[in-house]
Structures are given as structure tokens and as C-alpha cells.
Amino acid sequence: MRLEVMNGGKAGNSVTTASASNSSNISKLNGFNNKQFDGIKLDKDFIANLPVRLVEDEVLKVIKENEVCIIIGETGSGKSTQIPQICLDAGLHKCPTTGVEKKIIVTQPRRIAASALAKRVASERNVKTGTEVGFKFRFENVTSNETKLIYATDGILLADAMKDPFLTDYSMVIIDEAHERGLSSDTLLMILKILNRKKEKIGNELSLRIVIMSATVEAEKFSKFFNNAKIFAIEGRTYETKLFYLSRPNLQEGNMVSMCVDCVLQLDKEEPVEHDFLVFLPGFEEINSAVKLTAQRSKEKGLTLIAFPLYASLSLARQAQIYQKQSKLRKVIYATNIAETSITIPGIRVVIDSGKVRQKEFVHDLKYDKLVTVNVSQAQAMQRAGRAGRENAGKCYRLYSLEEYNKMLKMPVPEVLRSNLTSVILTFLKIGMKQTKSMSWLDSPSKDKIMAAMRQLKEYDLITKLPDKGYACSERGNIVSEFPIDPVLCLLLFKAEKNRCLVEAITILAFLSSDPVFTNDSGDLEDKKADEARRKFSCNEGDLARMLSIYSFYKSFKKNKNTSLKGDLHRYGLNEVRLGTVFKVRKQINTLCLNLQLKMESCGQDLLPLRKSVAEAWPYNLCLFDPEINGYRLASDKKTICKVHPTSCLAGVRAHAIVFSSMMETTERYAKDVTLVDPSWFKHIS
Ligand SMILES: Nc1ncnc2c1ncn2[C@@H]1O[C@H](COP(=O)(O)OP(=O)(O)OP(=O)(O)O)[C@@H](O)[C@H]1O
């Protein structure tokens, strides 16, 4: 198939004010040739000519003079790597009033960006990562006492804020890629605003600087939110990215994978072999298919293409493969939106954008999350295009027409508007807010949704009414807010403690808050092998029971030092890295339960108490089998029908009643991680 494309101009061109166009410097800087450090090539002139560096003094002045400011600049202009260094070199890691040494923290929506940026900045400063510059995310802390500049995921800073809302360890917080509007970064901004207001009230002097950065942020909205904070725009981009669109609207939605692979094969004929490709697809299923198809087609045609997957649940080691230089081979990386912001992958000169992204949406009426595939926003499309043209001029092929692009939303829908609000509200109450009315939202969810979340929190006994006015976290709510898991999932702990099976519940929660452990999910094994593995561990009681048997299998292998854990687990169709994560999460939950002095009891082989606990914790997730439709109906809303997910132990079993842990909607609605229950148990559950 010949892909018809039309030239659509260049990426960017949206900002004005401090002009720093350096295009005249670029031709002589092609290629990095100065110095090699940590495997990354650096060029001092190149850095000095980044648009941010050309207006360095103005940037610093704005940051110094304003407690809160918003900085916007094109992709690749040097925001994420240079602004934190400018601040560090100016001593802004010290408390502005007392001069005490603190830290600057820069938040990123994703782990891969946090670690890549820290490594890049450490290299630029000629220091080892983890000394002056480090990074932090769940289960990974590459910082030390010396660290003054930390790149971290926004979830990590949010966890810090829950413990210390005044963030006293930091002199400065930089929220990068604010346009993404993830739940953690929005919640953080709301906490920072409250913090600011509180400081004003108690007459505190300047102690924490806040900088909000993005290429595409809705600057005015953020400015208004922070009391008309100063906006500073940096003009200029390093290299051009030429945009191409389909000449006609894309009507082949179901054919996204083959369309992307066709595009890769076609461009392979046109582009020099040293130009690597980055292809954006919505999820790991499409990515694994695309990697396989590319390998197959490349072999058939004798092409020199090597394809890599990139998505969040891949191990960090496999993610890092994308950075390896491939001599005489063209690297083609198929990625989710994990590669959309902040990262620079050396060698990428061409981006192919399917225009789709997969995201979670909460169905408020029925109280479950569904996964949907939607069009990206224009802001996301711009970020994707921005991954080319970082070391040299680049190209971006959009697999949609200009007309389709113009119909896309300008900005992504903020996660707070499509999420269950229970955890956000719990966070607010935890930091001392008493009323939903006084919570400031960047985009306020509807009153109905806020009220529904409050009802759910009350129902689950996570909040209590205060004698005067408003609410506070209940004892149970305080406990739940300590856990790194969804509050609703957490309810299982309390029911299990009562039913004397907390040990089992902890293991299950560790599995439910980690990625699936069967290897085909990471593309390592054929589906057939993973299916075999699933059958091997299958349990009549359902998928949560299967998790327990996988866990004890893993533990016994781990104990046996004579065997090769990796080889054995692989043979059994299990992913060692993911099981390792489950192990760590389990340890974390276990420690929290011990600290809280919960009764650590096990139900042993008899899983009845555990199944009852599941029924009591998630009664809304009860589904009853309907032979007429050969499927299930949600007990709380009979119109809602679903199937058991094909990867479940109970797929194909006509069980009378089941409770699911999550629901997934693709072309069909699937109950996932299901447990066999008895409908009579529900009569006693309020
Ligand atoms: N890990 C890296 N390897 C090679 N070059 C890099 C790396 N990180 C950054 N660069 C170079 O530094 C430039 C500036 O990167 P930086 O991430 O600071 O820009 P940015 O304005 O934050 O971009 P974005 O908005 O896309 O995140 C990039 O265009 C790239 O040329």
C-alpha cells in the first residue's frame, strides 16, 4: 500500500516574547563530536545555544522574583535539562530566607523520563548520577546526602506532600510537562496552591519557589489558578520537524498496526539507514503485534530493520534497549505515550503517529474503571512530533488527515475529570482541608461526581463528619491514605483482617497493583505458552486464588539457590521482573500493615474466608450469570452485561456468581481478576 501523505508544515510556532532562535548556529553543529561521558555524547556549544540558554538571565530573573511562575517553550528548547541547572548554579537550592541548603525537585509524569533526564544532566555536569543530581521513583532511589537536584515522578512528590504538606525538604518544586494533567500532578498543584494560601495567612516568608513548565501548557489557566502568576515564554526551537498528514481521513481504525508497519516499510526505502524511527501506538498489545510483524516482514524482504517495544510495564532493562546504537541497522521503536514527553532517544529522526492513546476512564454510575482508546489531543500530537528533530532536523508522519487533526481536542481531558475522585478527596482531607467547597480544582469535576465520591468514602467508612462543619479522614481513612494503592482496593485489607486472612489479602493486593506476571504480556513468549502457564496455575476459586499459588511457587523457587530462577520462571511462563515487583510491593504493604498493628493471620489452604472478604470489600462488583445471553449481568445494574476475560481461570466456566477486581472495555466489556462467590453472602452486606 502506498501511503499518501501531504506536507503539513512545521511543528511549533506557538509562543512569543523572549526570542532565542538559534537556527543560524545549527548547521555548523551537526553531529556531536566533543566529549563522551557515560555513553552520551555532549557538545558544550550545542548546550550553550539551546533556546533556554540564550535567555538564561531573563529566565533566572523571573524565577527569582516570583514565588510561582509558568514557563513555556518549544519541545527540545532545553526546559527540562537546562532550567533546573540554571537554578542550581544560581544557588536556588538554598532556602531563600534562611540560606539553609535544601533540594530542587523536578517532577515528571513518567519514570523513564525522570531517570533519563537525571542521567543526562549528571553527564552534562560531569558528575555521577546519584551524587549532585539524582532521581527517584517507586522502588528506585538514586540520590544521596549530596543530592541537590532530584528528578522524580509526580507520584513520589505527592507521597512526600502527604507526609509533609509544607515540603520542607525542598527550596523549589518544578512541575514539568504540566500539560499532561495527570491526577498526581494536578493534585500536587492543588496542594501547592493550598500551601501558598496557608503561608500567606500565617505571614510566612518565601520558602518554596514553584515553577510550572511545558511546551503546550494552558499558561493562562495555570496563571489564574496561582493568583495571576507570571508567565514567561521562550521562543525558538533547536531544529525543525516537518509534518506530514494523510491526504484523506483515515477510515481504517481496525488496521492501525498494519498501517504503521506499512508506513515503516515504505519510509525505510526513502530514509538513510542511520535515521531511526519512533512509532506511537496506543497500547502494548498493538506494540507487540507491530514488533512481530516488522520482524517477519523485514526477514521476508531482507531488510535491515530492528524493532523494539517500549511501554511502561516493560522492565527498565528492556526499556533501556532503545538507547543502544545499532550499527548498519535501522532502529524502529514502537512506543506508547510513555515516549511522548521529555525524553530524547538518540538517532530518532522520524516519528510516525497513529494519533491514538489508551486511557483509563471511570464509569461513575457503575463505579469501575474502563480502558478506552481515544484520539490524542493536539498538544499530545505536538509532543509526539517533538521527539524527532532533537539532534537534527526531523520528520513526523501523522496517520490522520489535517482535517482530522483540526477536529482533535486542543488539550487532553484532565485525568481528574475522568477518574474516581475518592483518592483525591482523601488526599485533601489528609492534608487538613475540611470541606469539598474549599478545595481548589484546576478544572472542577461536576458537583455530582464530587458528591458521589464523598458518598463512597462515607460508605466505606474512610471519612467522618466533624462536630462543627465538614469532614476529616477517619482512622481507617488515615490508614488507607498511607498505602500506595487505590482506596477501594485497600478495603480488602479490613475485611480480610476481620475474616482472619490478611496474609493472603496482602499478596493479592500486591498482584492487583502490579503488572500482569504472565510473560506474553511483555512479548517474550508466544501466546500459546502463556496460555499453558495460566492453565497450569489455574484455580477453581478464581484468579485471586491463582495469584496466591503463583506467589508460593515463586517463593519456593527464590529460596532454592541451586536453580536458575530466571530460566525456571521462563519455563513456567512467568515474568521474573514483574514477580520481583510484586514481591517488593508485597513487602511494602506488609510493613505498613505491621506498623499499623493489623492482625497478621493466614487462612491457609481454605480460601473461603478470603472469598467472603472479596465479596464484602467489593459488593458493587458482583456479576450474576445469565444463561440467555451466555454471559454475566452486573447485579447493581442489570442492563450492564459483560464476559469473563479470556485470560481468567473462570473463562468458559458458567459460574453462578463472580466478583471482579477490575473491568475492561475494548470492543466488549470484560470482568478481570474474578473470584467465585456465593450470592447468599450478599444479603448480609450493607
Ligand atoms: N539523553 C539525551 N541524549 C542526547 N541529547 C539529549 C538528551 N537529553 C536532552 N538532549 C538534548 O537537549 C535538548 C534539550 O532537551 P530538553 O529535554 O531539556 O528539552 P525540553 O525543552 O524540556 O523538551 P520537551 O518539552 O520535549 O521535554 C534536546 O533537544 C536534545 O538535543
XYZ file of C-alpha atoms and ligand atoms in Angstrom:
717
model
C 0.000 0.000 0.000
C 1.356 3.389 -0.935
C 0.803 5.744 1.932
C -0.401 9.034 0.598
C 0.829 11.910 2.632
C 0.657 15.637 2.322
C 3.111 18.117 3.628
C 1.612 19.923 6.572
C 4.266 22.447 7.576
C 6.366 22.569 10.698
C 5.772 21.766 14.324
C 5.567 24.534 16.860
C 5.321 28.280 16.189
C 3.070 28.993 19.114
C 4.970 31.212 21.537
C 6.308 34.722 21.593
C 8.183 37.069 23.982
C 11.807 36.267 24.798
C 13.148 35.328 21.386
C 16.011 32.898 21.340
C 16.030 31.480 17.857
C 19.377 29.880 17.260
C 18.784 28.312 13.882
C 21.798 30.156 12.448
C 24.059 28.226 14.808
C 22.735 24.881 13.936
C 24.267 23.979 10.608
C 27.794 24.057 11.986
C 26.826 21.912 14.966
C 25.559 18.871 13.095
C 26.650 15.763 14.957
C 28.164 15.606 18.402
C 31.902 15.319 18.424
C 33.351 16.807 21.580
C 33.369 14.570 24.521
C 31.979 11.211 25.531
C 30.683 10.680 29.058
C 28.513 7.900 30.439
C 27.874 6.792 26.869
C 26.139 10.046 25.987
C 27.775 12.455 23.589
C 27.770 16.039 24.710
C 28.595 19.253 22.963
C 29.142 22.416 25.025
C 28.358 24.772 22.119
C 25.176 22.897 21.398
C 24.027 23.267 25.006
C 25.057 26.922 25.170
C 22.925 27.584 22.111
C 19.770 25.891 23.312
C 16.956 28.484 23.271
C 16.659 28.371 27.085
C 20.389 29.103 27.499
C 20.167 32.099 25.180
C 17.713 33.780 27.569
C 19.195 32.321 30.746
C 19.437 35.645 32.614
C 15.818 36.550 31.973
C 14.664 33.062 32.997
C 16.589 33.310 36.251
C 15.282 36.786 36.984
C 11.666 35.675 36.537
C 12.173 32.642 38.771
C 13.965 34.645 41.454
C 11.416 37.435 41.535
C 8.289 35.295 41.566
C 7.248 32.728 44.071
C 5.248 30.999 41.343
C 5.876 31.255 37.607
C 4.876 29.443 34.449
C 7.467 28.828 31.759
C 6.544 27.689 28.293
C 8.922 26.834 25.475
C 9.065 24.624 22.397
C 9.863 20.914 22.664
C 13.631 20.491 22.737
C 14.300 24.096 23.785
C 16.070 22.906 26.954
C 13.413 23.359 29.647
C 13.805 20.028 31.400
C 17.591 19.766 31.245
C 18.707 23.411 31.485
C 16.279 25.333 33.728
C 16.943 23.147 36.784
C 20.692 23.551 36.221
C 20.388 27.324 35.860
C 18.570 27.382 39.214
C 21.094 25.088 40.878
C 24.042 27.148 39.652
C 22.366 30.304 40.987
C 22.077 28.687 44.432
C 18.302 28.361 44.382
C 18.592 25.028 46.149
C 19.073 27.103 49.290
C 16.148 28.371 51.311
C 15.538 31.973 50.103
C 15.077 33.280 53.646
C 17.458 31.281 55.827
C 20.065 30.179 53.275
C 19.822 26.596 54.580
C 20.708 24.018 51.908
C 17.656 22.183 50.622
C 16.882 20.483 47.311
C 15.329 21.306 43.964
C 12.861 18.691 42.770
C 11.658 18.387 39.166
C 8.621 16.172 38.624
C 7.954 14.101 35.527
C 4.836 12.127 34.636
C 6.917 9.004 33.899
C 9.805 7.031 35.393
C 11.668 6.691 32.118
C 11.848 10.484 31.743
C 12.896 11.059 35.366
C 15.845 8.668 35.115
C 16.868 9.716 31.573
C 16.867 13.420 32.478
C 18.861 12.876 35.666
C 21.451 10.855 33.762
C 21.670 13.444 31.007
C 22.035 16.356 33.430
C 24.595 14.465 35.523
C 26.584 13.826 32.334
C 26.407 17.478 31.323
C 27.762 18.422 34.760
C 30.360 15.694 34.665
C 29.157 14.070 37.876
C 27.973 10.583 38.666
C 24.194 10.113 38.761
C 23.141 9.910 42.400
C 25.671 12.448 43.633
C 24.825 16.109 42.944
C 21.997 15.083 40.594
C 19.781 12.055 41.140
C 16.377 10.529 40.503
C 13.633 8.880 42.499
C 10.562 6.820 41.787
C 8.765 3.906 43.436
C 11.352 1.301 44.453
C 14.218 3.231 42.887
C 16.115 5.926 44.732
C 19.321 7.084 43.081
C 20.037 10.032 45.379
C 22.403 10.609 48.292
C 23.086 13.192 51.003
C 24.969 15.202 48.388
C 21.997 15.400 46.006
C 20.769 18.913 45.326
C 18.750 18.311 42.174
C 16.251 15.438 42.038
C 14.201 14.307 39.044
C 11.220 12.356 40.370
C 7.841 11.098 39.274
C 4.974 13.332 40.391
C 3.625 10.415 42.462
C 6.778 10.488 44.596
C 6.432 14.180 45.394
C 2.745 13.672 46.133
C 3.696 10.945 48.631
C 6.201 13.396 50.190
C 3.487 16.054 50.396
C 1.178 13.651 52.223
C 3.804 13.257 54.919
C 4.934 16.884 54.951
C 2.482 19.237 53.187
C 4.915 22.168 53.515
C 7.541 20.167 51.574
C 10.227 21.438 53.918
C 12.990 19.368 52.264
C 12.743 21.453 49.117
C 13.558 25.028 48.218
C 11.984 24.707 44.800
C 9.450 22.490 43.038
C 9.404 22.349 39.242
C 6.332 20.651 37.788
C 7.410 19.669 34.286
C 5.074 18.620 31.450
C 2.153 20.155 33.325
C 0.019 19.992 30.163
C -0.396 16.237 30.668
C -2.791 16.952 33.527
C -2.265 13.605 35.225
C -4.047 13.011 38.527
C -0.866 13.178 40.629
C 0.476 16.366 39.051
C -2.920 18.135 39.242
C -3.311 17.056 42.884
C 0.189 18.337 43.583
C -0.614 21.711 42.032
C -3.748 21.929 44.153
C -1.737 21.141 47.297
C 0.890 23.730 46.335
C -1.839 26.318 45.979
C -3.253 25.497 49.414
C 0.258 25.667 50.815
C 0.728 29.100 49.291
C -2.547 30.342 50.746
C -1.696 28.973 54.188
C 1.687 30.674 54.076
C 0.054 33.981 53.228
C -2.306 33.584 56.157
C 0.418 32.857 58.669
C 2.652 35.514 57.158
C 5.363 33.047 56.226
C 8.127 34.451 54.080
C 9.158 32.993 50.749
C 10.341 29.483 51.424
C 9.328 27.442 48.410
C 9.570 28.502 44.769
C 7.179 26.886 42.296
C 7.824 26.674 38.554
C 5.340 25.107 36.151
C 6.742 24.111 32.757
C 5.502 22.734 29.471
C 5.696 23.238 25.727
C 1.954 23.393 25.441
C 0.599 24.290 28.816
C -2.566 26.365 29.041
C -0.500 29.154 30.534
C -3.415 31.478 31.324
C -5.306 28.789 33.202
C -2.285 27.948 35.379
C -1.535 31.619 35.914
C -5.088 32.347 37.082
C -5.017 29.315 39.349
C -1.952 30.724 41.074
C -3.286 34.219 41.574
C -2.191 35.598 38.191
C 1.293 34.142 38.371
C 3.898 35.430 35.946
C 4.049 33.696 32.538
C 7.364 33.574 30.716
C 7.534 32.289 27.151
C 10.762 31.221 25.471
C 10.737 31.331 21.738
C 12.834 29.269 19.445
C 13.407 25.666 18.681
C 16.574 23.744 18.045
C 15.628 22.017 14.810
C 12.587 21.900 12.564
C 10.256 18.924 12.460
C 8.425 18.711 9.172
C 4.845 17.464 9.469
C 3.066 15.162 7.021
C -0.616 14.228 7.104
C -2.678 11.641 5.249
C -4.276 13.261 2.237
C -7.635 11.663 3.136
C -9.208 10.886 6.514
C -8.075 7.588 7.977
C -11.005 5.200 7.887
C -9.039 2.067 8.752
C -9.202 2.255 12.526
C -9.102 -1.511 12.987
C -5.989 -1.744 10.905
C -3.759 0.527 12.917
C -0.881 -1.933 13.362
C -0.528 -2.910 9.707
C -0.868 0.721 8.688
C 2.028 1.737 10.954
C 4.163 -1.183 9.783
C 3.373 -0.357 6.114
C 4.437 3.205 6.784
C 7.701 1.993 8.376
C 8.448 -0.261 5.384
C 7.699 2.487 2.919
C 9.828 5.082 4.704
C 12.588 2.507 5.056
C 13.050 2.772 1.291
C 13.282 6.556 1.442
C 15.268 7.421 4.588
C 19.026 6.935 5.129
C 19.611 3.846 7.286
C 21.074 5.859 10.194
C 17.733 7.672 10.652
C 15.855 5.723 13.319
C 12.051 5.669 13.610
C 9.758 6.137 16.619
C 6.181 4.923 16.129
C 3.385 5.800 18.575
C 0.672 3.187 19.164
C -1.968 3.113 21.932
C -1.028 0.019 23.944
C 1.235 -2.958 24.468
C -0.999 -5.352 22.521
C -0.630 -3.298 19.328
C 3.057 -2.745 20.045
C 3.836 -6.435 20.464
C 1.969 -7.212 17.214
C 3.811 -4.438 15.378
C 7.215 -5.635 16.620
C 6.441 -9.195 15.464
C 5.046 -8.072 12.110
C 8.050 -5.831 11.433
C 10.487 -8.636 12.224
C 8.577 -11.009 9.956
C 8.243 -8.573 7.032
C 11.822 -7.406 7.432
C 13.058 -11.016 7.263
C 10.906 -11.830 4.221
C 12.170 -8.795 2.355
C 15.765 -8.973 3.595
C 15.556 -5.514 5.203
C 17.917 -4.147 7.849
C 15.262 -3.155 10.392
C 15.370 -3.979 14.086
C 12.200 -3.356 16.083
C 11.927 -2.642 19.827
C 8.852 -2.318 22.067
C 8.571 0.486 24.627
C 5.796 0.645 27.199
C 5.521 1.271 30.920
C 5.232 -2.311 32.128
C 8.417 -3.457 30.387
C 11.342 -3.911 32.735
C 13.701 -0.933 32.950
C 16.415 -3.098 31.365
C 14.237 -3.789 28.342
C 13.220 -0.147 28.161
C 16.893 0.805 28.138
C 17.466 -1.261 24.973
C 16.059 1.593 22.946
C 19.143 3.654 23.734
C 21.556 1.113 22.196
C 23.139 2.241 18.975
C 22.559 -0.246 16.155
C 25.301 -0.096 13.575
C 24.150 -0.706 9.998
C 20.607 -1.443 11.228
C 17.672 0.931 11.396
C 16.121 1.019 14.847
C 12.310 1.145 14.882
C 10.804 1.772 18.314
C 7.103 1.098 18.806
C 6.017 3.025 21.893
C 3.005 4.123 23.889
C 2.713 7.710 25.132
C 5.474 6.804 27.618
C 7.875 8.213 24.992
C 5.746 11.278 24.311
C 7.298 13.850 26.611
C 10.685 14.831 27.957
C 12.767 12.031 26.514
C 15.399 12.273 23.796
C 16.209 8.999 22.067
C 19.440 9.477 20.142
C 19.139 8.645 16.445
C 15.394 9.284 16.100
C 14.787 11.370 13.003
C 11.327 10.134 12.023
C 8.181 9.937 14.145
C 5.085 8.052 12.958
C 1.979 8.910 14.961
C -1.104 6.653 14.915
C -2.960 9.509 16.639
C -4.367 7.165 19.287
C -3.831 6.787 23.009
C -5.247 4.314 25.558
C -6.504 5.753 28.808
C -8.487 4.879 31.891
C -11.944 6.345 32.372
C -14.053 5.893 35.468
C -17.684 4.951 34.909
C -19.193 6.921 37.783
C -22.658 5.298 37.767
C -21.286 1.777 37.908
C -18.109 2.513 39.883
C -15.494 0.877 37.712
C -12.611 1.965 35.513
C -12.633 1.111 31.848
C -9.795 1.287 29.368
C -10.633 3.146 26.191
C -8.714 4.049 23.046
C -9.215 7.673 22.062
C -7.725 10.241 19.689
C -4.779 12.163 21.082
C -5.175 15.902 21.646
C -3.325 18.440 19.504
C -0.983 19.074 22.432
C -0.077 15.390 22.601
C 0.395 15.250 18.820
C 2.801 18.174 19.122
C 4.762 16.435 21.883
C 4.992 13.286 19.764
C 6.278 15.265 16.781
C 8.729 16.908 19.166
C 10.559 13.596 19.710
C 12.058 13.967 16.207
C 14.230 16.971 15.460
C 16.149 16.930 18.729
C 19.617 16.269 17.400
C 18.925 17.237 13.791
C 16.008 18.223 11.587
C 13.252 15.611 11.772
C 10.014 14.467 10.178
C 6.690 13.451 11.670
C 4.180 11.367 9.706
C 0.707 11.686 11.156
C -1.517 8.778 10.176
C -4.551 11.025 10.048
C -5.570 13.915 7.854
C -5.176 17.604 8.611
C -8.957 17.769 8.793
C -8.930 15.067 11.492
C -6.145 16.890 13.329
C -8.164 20.105 13.352
C -11.058 18.258 14.974
C -8.905 16.902 17.806
C -9.184 18.453 21.277
C -6.598 21.178 21.877
C -5.518 19.705 25.206
C -6.013 16.241 26.735
C -9.000 15.792 29.053
C -7.511 16.173 32.582
C -7.391 12.854 34.410
C -9.273 14.371 37.333
C -12.314 14.736 35.061
C -12.276 11.059 34.100
C -11.248 9.437 37.386
C -12.737 8.158 40.573
C -12.293 11.124 42.921
C -12.094 9.147 46.159
C -8.287 9.187 46.367
C -8.003 12.927 45.529
C -10.588 13.896 48.135
C -8.943 11.640 50.698
C -5.625 13.391 49.966
C -7.229 16.803 50.554
C -8.744 15.713 53.844
C -5.458 14.152 54.897
C -3.653 17.469 54.488
C -6.221 19.216 56.634
C -8.906 20.528 54.267
C -12.351 20.077 55.751
C -14.829 20.868 53.027
C -15.069 19.961 49.357
C -16.324 23.509 48.767
C -12.968 24.985 49.713
C -10.957 22.649 47.508
C -9.491 24.453 44.523
C -9.576 22.492 41.323
C -7.703 23.423 38.159
C -10.722 22.016 36.329
C -13.519 21.255 38.682
C -15.310 17.921 38.297
C -19.114 18.211 38.453
C -20.735 18.567 41.862
C -22.447 15.211 41.299
C -19.130 13.432 40.860
C -17.670 15.052 43.966
C -20.769 14.120 45.955
C -20.667 10.549 44.622
C -17.036 10.202 45.763
C -17.938 11.627 49.188
C -20.786 9.110 49.453
C -18.431 6.282 48.559
C -15.888 7.444 51.153
C -18.592 7.643 53.828
C -19.984 4.280 52.860
C -16.534 2.711 53.166
C -16.000 4.421 56.493
C -12.960 6.304 55.246
C -14.158 9.731 56.392
C -16.012 11.039 59.438
C -18.200 14.078 59.940
C -16.718 16.732 62.180
C -18.795 18.092 65.098
C -18.757 21.660 63.753
C -18.714 21.504 59.964
C -17.038 19.426 57.289
C -15.209 16.121 57.255
C -11.891 14.557 58.204
C -10.195 11.244 57.420
C -11.460 8.521 59.729
C -8.989 6.242 61.451
C -9.443 3.825 58.560
C -9.099 6.661 56.020
C -5.800 7.685 57.579
C -4.588 4.108 57.244
C -5.727 3.839 53.614
C -4.039 7.095 52.640
C -0.720 5.599 53.773
C -0.988 2.758 51.249
C 0.377 3.058 47.723
C -2.856 1.571 46.370
C -6.313 2.616 45.340
C -8.537 3.222 48.430
C -11.251 0.919 47.120
C -8.784 -1.955 46.633
C -7.495 -1.255 50.139
C -10.872 -2.133 51.625
C -9.965 -5.784 51.146
C -7.387 -5.409 53.946
C -10.009 -4.537 56.562
C -12.429 -7.256 55.526
C -9.589 -9.790 55.404
C -8.325 -8.787 58.830
C -11.817 -9.364 60.227
C -12.075 -12.719 58.406
C -8.572 -13.735 59.548
C -6.895 -13.950 56.151
C -4.877 -10.705 55.984
C -1.703 -12.516 54.854
C -3.464 -13.693 51.690
C -5.083 -10.282 51.080
C -1.684 -8.555 51.184
C -0.355 -10.862 48.457
C -3.422 -10.282 46.325
C -3.217 -6.503 46.634
C 0.443 -6.672 45.615
C -0.560 -8.525 42.429
C -3.503 -6.226 41.722
C -1.328 -3.125 41.950
C 1.444 -4.526 39.701
C 1.569 -5.563 36.044
C 0.339 -8.987 34.938
C 3.010 -11.621 35.558
C 2.420 -13.882 32.574
C 5.213 -13.316 30.112
C 3.271 -12.922 26.908
C 2.215 -9.519 28.182
C 5.767 -8.334 27.627
C 6.067 -10.047 24.260
C 8.667 -12.526 25.468
C 6.706 -15.659 24.732
C 4.140 -16.838 22.251
C 0.555 -16.504 23.469
C 0.275 -20.307 23.475
C 2.985 -20.665 26.105
C 1.410 -18.055 28.375
C -1.974 -19.768 27.990
C -0.361 -23.022 29.059
C 1.149 -21.261 32.077
C -2.210 -19.777 33.025
C -3.792 -23.219 32.861
C -1.023 -24.722 34.972
C -1.743 -22.329 37.841
C -5.497 -22.299 37.311
C -7.709 -22.417 40.450
C -11.409 -23.213 40.702
C -11.898 -20.327 43.147
C -10.760 -17.807 40.544
C -7.906 -15.516 39.594
C -7.085 -14.138 43.044
C -6.557 -17.694 44.276
C -4.311 -18.234 41.240
C -2.217 -15.264 42.359
C -1.639 -16.968 45.702
C -0.459 -20.172 44.067
C 1.887 -18.263 41.723
C 3.290 -16.408 44.705
C 4.069 -19.528 46.722
C 5.608 -21.097 43.603
C 7.809 -18.006 43.148
C 8.830 -18.006 46.789
C 9.872 -21.655 46.696
C 11.941 -21.032 43.552
C 13.535 -17.980 45.088
C 14.555 -19.990 48.139
C 16.150 -22.723 46.062
C 19.547 -21.215 45.329
C 20.615 -24.155 43.118
C 18.258 -23.415 40.277
C 18.326 -20.602 37.775
C 15.306 -18.569 38.834
C 15.110 -16.768 35.516
C 15.228 -19.970 33.435
C 12.725 -21.801 35.616
C 10.219 -18.990 35.729
C 10.533 -18.522 31.980
C 9.843 -22.224 31.501
C 6.694 -21.796 33.573
C 5.617 -18.795 31.540
C 6.183 -16.241 34.305
C 7.994 -12.928 34.137
C 10.765 -12.665 36.727
C 10.982 -8.865 36.764
C 7.274 -8.395 37.296
C 7.181 -11.048 40.008
C 10.106 -9.226 41.603
C 7.978 -6.055 41.658
C 5.044 -7.944 43.196
C 7.466 -9.166 45.852
C 8.618 -5.613 46.641
C 5.071 -4.194 46.699
C 4.040 -7.045 48.977
C 6.861 -6.219 51.359
C 5.843 -2.563 51.401
C 2.167 -3.350 52.150
C 3.207 -5.932 54.723
C 5.417 -3.404 56.554
C 2.606 -0.848 56.587
C 0.184 -3.446 57.998
C 2.703 -4.386 60.695
C 3.277 -0.730 61.581
C -0.452 -0.285 61.899
C -0.592 -3.388 64.113
C -3.178 -5.112 61.937
C -3.684 -8.773 62.861
C -1.492 -10.809 60.562
C -3.356 -14.111 60.174
C -3.496 -16.652 57.365
C -6.417 -18.812 56.279
C -4.080 -21.487 54.894
C -5.483 -23.754 52.199
C -9.136 -22.965 52.905
C -9.852 -19.865 50.841
C -13.469 -19.439 51.917
C -12.691 -16.518 54.296
C -10.764 -14.798 51.516
C -13.595 -15.176 49.012
C -16.017 -13.797 51.596
C -13.697 -10.854 52.198
C -13.645 -10.122 48.456
C -17.450 -10.176 48.400
C -17.633 -7.824 51.389
C -14.987 -5.437 50.068
C -16.339 -5.051 46.536
C -20.086 -5.819 46.613
C -20.679 -3.451 43.667
C -18.596 -5.765 41.506
C -20.960 -8.725 41.850
C -21.987 -10.252 38.488
C -24.583 -12.986 38.011
C -24.588 -15.465 35.153
C -27.472 -15.180 32.678
C -27.790 -18.322 30.514
C -29.927 -16.448 27.998
C -27.040 -14.231 26.995
C -24.374 -16.791 27.938
C -22.698 -14.017 29.873
C -22.898 -12.022 33.101
C -25.018 -9.118 34.288
C -23.851 -6.620 36.869
C -26.035 -7.199 39.944
C -26.293 -3.466 40.713
C -27.290 -2.589 37.154
C -28.847 -5.470 35.240
C -28.548 -3.657 31.916
C -24.764 -3.873 32.122
C -23.534 -7.120 30.659
C -20.014 -8.482 30.489
C -17.905 -11.543 29.809
C -15.149 -13.022 31.899
C -11.798 -12.034 30.376
C -10.312 -14.873 28.274
C -7.145 -14.892 30.440
C -9.177 -15.707 33.591
C -9.306 -19.145 35.288
C -13.082 -18.817 35.142
C -13.296 -18.059 31.399
C -15.709 -20.534 29.860
C -16.959 -21.640 33.318
C -20.618 -20.806 33.810
C -20.199 -19.784 37.449
C -23.400 -18.620 39.114
C -21.839 -15.546 40.731
C -18.491 -13.812 40.497
C -16.885 -10.618 41.832
C -14.400 -8.820 39.621
C -11.462 -6.664 40.733
C -11.427 -4.577 37.549
C -13.462 -4.138 34.407
C -12.045 -3.533 30.959
C -13.863 -2.222 27.935
C -12.453 -2.730 24.474
C -14.874 -3.823 21.765
C -16.511 -5.862 24.560
C -16.817 -5.422 28.320
C -14.687 -7.872 30.323
C -14.610 -8.671 34.047
C -10.967 -9.197 35.098
C -9.332 -10.874 38.084
C -12.542 -12.553 39.137
C -13.408 -14.622 42.219
C -16.086 -17.252 42.606
C -18.629 -16.157 45.236
C -21.936 -17.283 46.703
C -24.840 -14.846 46.102
C -26.257 -15.649 49.546
C -23.289 -13.829 51.133
C -24.520 -10.542 49.776
C -27.751 -10.476 51.767
C -25.792 -9.593 54.871
C -23.700 -6.946 53.263
C -24.902 -3.415 53.630
N 19.509 11.984 26.867
C 19.851 12.817 25.883
N 20.695 12.432 24.892
C 21.029 13.261 23.894
N 20.582 14.536 23.809
C 19.759 14.978 24.747
C 19.348 14.157 25.839
N 18.514 14.883 26.618
C 18.412 16.093 26.037
N 19.166 16.163 24.931
C 19.314 17.320 24.033
O 18.987 18.501 24.742
C 17.902 19.183 24.093
C 17.024 19.836 25.146
O 16.356 18.814 25.862
P 15.279 19.131 26.986
O 14.702 17.821 27.398
O 15.890 19.978 28.035
O 14.223 19.989 26.195
P 12.733 20.378 26.599
O 12.509 21.784 26.206
O 12.480 20.020 28.009
O 11.911 19.427 25.646
P 10.483 18.696 25.886
O 9.458 19.767 26.042
O 10.330 17.925 24.641
O 10.633 17.846 27.080
C 17.212 18.109 23.245
O 16.592 18.650 22.104
C 18.361 17.221 22.845
O 19.010 17.707 21.704
